[in-house]
CSV table of C-alpha atoms in Angstrom, one decimal:
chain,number,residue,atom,x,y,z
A,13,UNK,CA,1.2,17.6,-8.4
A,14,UNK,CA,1.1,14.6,-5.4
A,15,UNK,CA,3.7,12.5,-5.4
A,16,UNK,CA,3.7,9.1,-3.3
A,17,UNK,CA,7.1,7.5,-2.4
A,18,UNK,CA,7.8,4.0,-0.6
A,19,UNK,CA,10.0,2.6,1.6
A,20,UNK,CA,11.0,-0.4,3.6
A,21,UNK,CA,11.2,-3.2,1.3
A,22,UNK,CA,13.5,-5.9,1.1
A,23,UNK,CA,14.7,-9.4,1.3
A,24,UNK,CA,13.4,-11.2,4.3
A,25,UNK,CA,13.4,-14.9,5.7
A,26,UNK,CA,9.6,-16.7,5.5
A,27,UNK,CA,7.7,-16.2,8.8
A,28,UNK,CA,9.7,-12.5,8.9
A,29,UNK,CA,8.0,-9.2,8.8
A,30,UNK,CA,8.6,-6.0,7.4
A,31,UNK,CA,7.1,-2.9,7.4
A,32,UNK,CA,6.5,-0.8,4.4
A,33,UNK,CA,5.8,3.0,4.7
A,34,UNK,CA,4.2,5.2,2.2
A,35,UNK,CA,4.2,9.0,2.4
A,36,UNK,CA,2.0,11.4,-0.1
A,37,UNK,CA,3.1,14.7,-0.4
A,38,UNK,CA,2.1,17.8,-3.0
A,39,UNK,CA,-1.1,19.6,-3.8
A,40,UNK,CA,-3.0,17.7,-1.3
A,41,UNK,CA,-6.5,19.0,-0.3
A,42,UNK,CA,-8.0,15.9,0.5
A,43,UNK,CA,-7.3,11.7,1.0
A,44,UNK,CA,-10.1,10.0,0.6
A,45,UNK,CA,-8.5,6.0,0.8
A,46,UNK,CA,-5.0,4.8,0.7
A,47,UNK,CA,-4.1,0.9,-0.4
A,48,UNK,CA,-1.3,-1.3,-1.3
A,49,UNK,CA,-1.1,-3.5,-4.3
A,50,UNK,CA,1.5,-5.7,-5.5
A,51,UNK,CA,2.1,-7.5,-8.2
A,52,UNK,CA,4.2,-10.9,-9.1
A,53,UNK,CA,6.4,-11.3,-12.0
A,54,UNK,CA,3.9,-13.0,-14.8
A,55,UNK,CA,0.9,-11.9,-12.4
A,56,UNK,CA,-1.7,-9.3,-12.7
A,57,UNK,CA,-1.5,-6.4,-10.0
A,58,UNK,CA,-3.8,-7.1,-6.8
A,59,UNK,CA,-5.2,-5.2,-3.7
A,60,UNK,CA,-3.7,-6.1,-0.3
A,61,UNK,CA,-5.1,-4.0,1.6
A,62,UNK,CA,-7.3,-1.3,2.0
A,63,UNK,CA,-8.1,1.8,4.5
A,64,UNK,CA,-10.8,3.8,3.2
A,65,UNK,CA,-12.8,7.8,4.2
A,66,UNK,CA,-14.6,5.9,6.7
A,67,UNK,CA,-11.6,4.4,8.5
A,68,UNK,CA,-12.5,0.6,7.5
A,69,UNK,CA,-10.1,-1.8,6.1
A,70,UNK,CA,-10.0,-4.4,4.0
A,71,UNK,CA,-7.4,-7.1,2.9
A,72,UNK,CA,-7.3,-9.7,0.3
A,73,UNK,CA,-8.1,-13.7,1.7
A,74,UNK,CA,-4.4,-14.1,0.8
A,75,UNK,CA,-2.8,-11.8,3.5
A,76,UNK,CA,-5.7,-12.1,6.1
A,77,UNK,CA,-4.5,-12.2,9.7
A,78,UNK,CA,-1.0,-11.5,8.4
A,79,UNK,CA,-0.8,-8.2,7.1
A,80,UNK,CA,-2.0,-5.0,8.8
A,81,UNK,CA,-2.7,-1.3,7.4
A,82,UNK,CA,-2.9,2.0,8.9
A,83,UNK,CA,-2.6,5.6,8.4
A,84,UNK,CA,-1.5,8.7,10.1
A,85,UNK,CA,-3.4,11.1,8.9
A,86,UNK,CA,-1.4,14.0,10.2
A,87,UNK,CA,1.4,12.6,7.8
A,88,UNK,CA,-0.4,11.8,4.7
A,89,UNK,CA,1.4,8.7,5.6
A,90,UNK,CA,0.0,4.8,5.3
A,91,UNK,CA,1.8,1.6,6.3
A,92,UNK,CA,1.8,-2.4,5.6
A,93,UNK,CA,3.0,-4.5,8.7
A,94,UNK,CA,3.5,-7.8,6.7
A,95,UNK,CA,4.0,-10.8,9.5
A,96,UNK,CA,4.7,-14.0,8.6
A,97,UNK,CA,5.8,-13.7,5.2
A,98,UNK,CA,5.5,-16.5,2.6
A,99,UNK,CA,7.6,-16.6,-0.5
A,100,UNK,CA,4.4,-16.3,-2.2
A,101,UNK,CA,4.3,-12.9,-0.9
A,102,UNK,CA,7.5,-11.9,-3.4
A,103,UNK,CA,5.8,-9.4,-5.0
A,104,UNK,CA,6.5,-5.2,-6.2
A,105,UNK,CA,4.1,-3.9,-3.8
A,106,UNK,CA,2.9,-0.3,-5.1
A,107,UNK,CA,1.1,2.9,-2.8
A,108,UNK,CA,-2.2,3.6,-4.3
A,109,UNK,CA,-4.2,6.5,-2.8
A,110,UNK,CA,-7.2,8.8,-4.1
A,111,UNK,CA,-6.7,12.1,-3.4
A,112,UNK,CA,-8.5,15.1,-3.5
A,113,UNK,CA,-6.4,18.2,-4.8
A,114,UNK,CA,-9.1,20.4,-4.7
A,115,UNK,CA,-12.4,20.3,-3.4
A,116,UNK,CA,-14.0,19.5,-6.3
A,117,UNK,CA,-11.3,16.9,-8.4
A,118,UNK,CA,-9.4,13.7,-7.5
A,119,UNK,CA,-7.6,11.4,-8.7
A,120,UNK,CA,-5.6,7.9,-8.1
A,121,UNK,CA,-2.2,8.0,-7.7
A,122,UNK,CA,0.5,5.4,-7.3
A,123,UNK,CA,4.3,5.2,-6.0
A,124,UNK,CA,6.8,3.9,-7.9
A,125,UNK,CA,6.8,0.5,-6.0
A,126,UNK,CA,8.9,-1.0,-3.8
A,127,UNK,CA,10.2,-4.9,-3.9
A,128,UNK,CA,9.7,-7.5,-1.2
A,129,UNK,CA,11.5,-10.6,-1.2
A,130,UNK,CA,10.5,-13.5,0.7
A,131,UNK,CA,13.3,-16.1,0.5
A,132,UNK,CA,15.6,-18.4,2.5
């Protein structure tokens, strides 16, 4: 059992930042990439961003230059620093992460989500 829980969302002003935080915990023998996705009301759910095994990253065109991930590895723990926020960045933003619980057997999991509101 892995469970993945969020936290840090909220409402925030446009050009604010926030931070969201999002720690995996459970039968963990293994993360292989950890992401964030979010998804709009009436939208399809999209990736944000992206730190993979190697320790690359990648980000959607949308959030370039504005939105930063990383992981602490020692915490099964990866964040989203969102600068300068847009209200087009209102959005449920959701943990993904593929995890290894054994050495042979993974699978993706996903938090609950947690909402970020970019309004004045």
């Amino acid at each position: 059992q892995v469970l993945l829980v969020e936290s840090g969302g909220g409402l925030v002003q446009p050009g604010g930042s926030l931070r969201l935080s999002c720690a995996a915990s459970g039968s963990i023998f293994h993360i292989v990439a950890m992401a964030w996705y979010r998804q709009a009301p009436g939208k399809q759910r999209e990736l944000v961003a992206e730190s993979n095994a190697g320790g690359g990253t990648k980000y959607s065109d949308s959030v370039k230059g504005r939105f930063t991930i990383s992981r602490d590895n020692a915490k099964n723990t990866v964040y989203l620093q969102a600068d300068s926020l847009k209200a087009e960045d209102t959005a449920v933003y959701y943990c993904n992460a593929k995890i290894y619980t054994t050495a042979s057997s993974w699978d993706d999991y996903w938090g609950q989500g947690t909402q970020v509101t970019v309004s004045s």
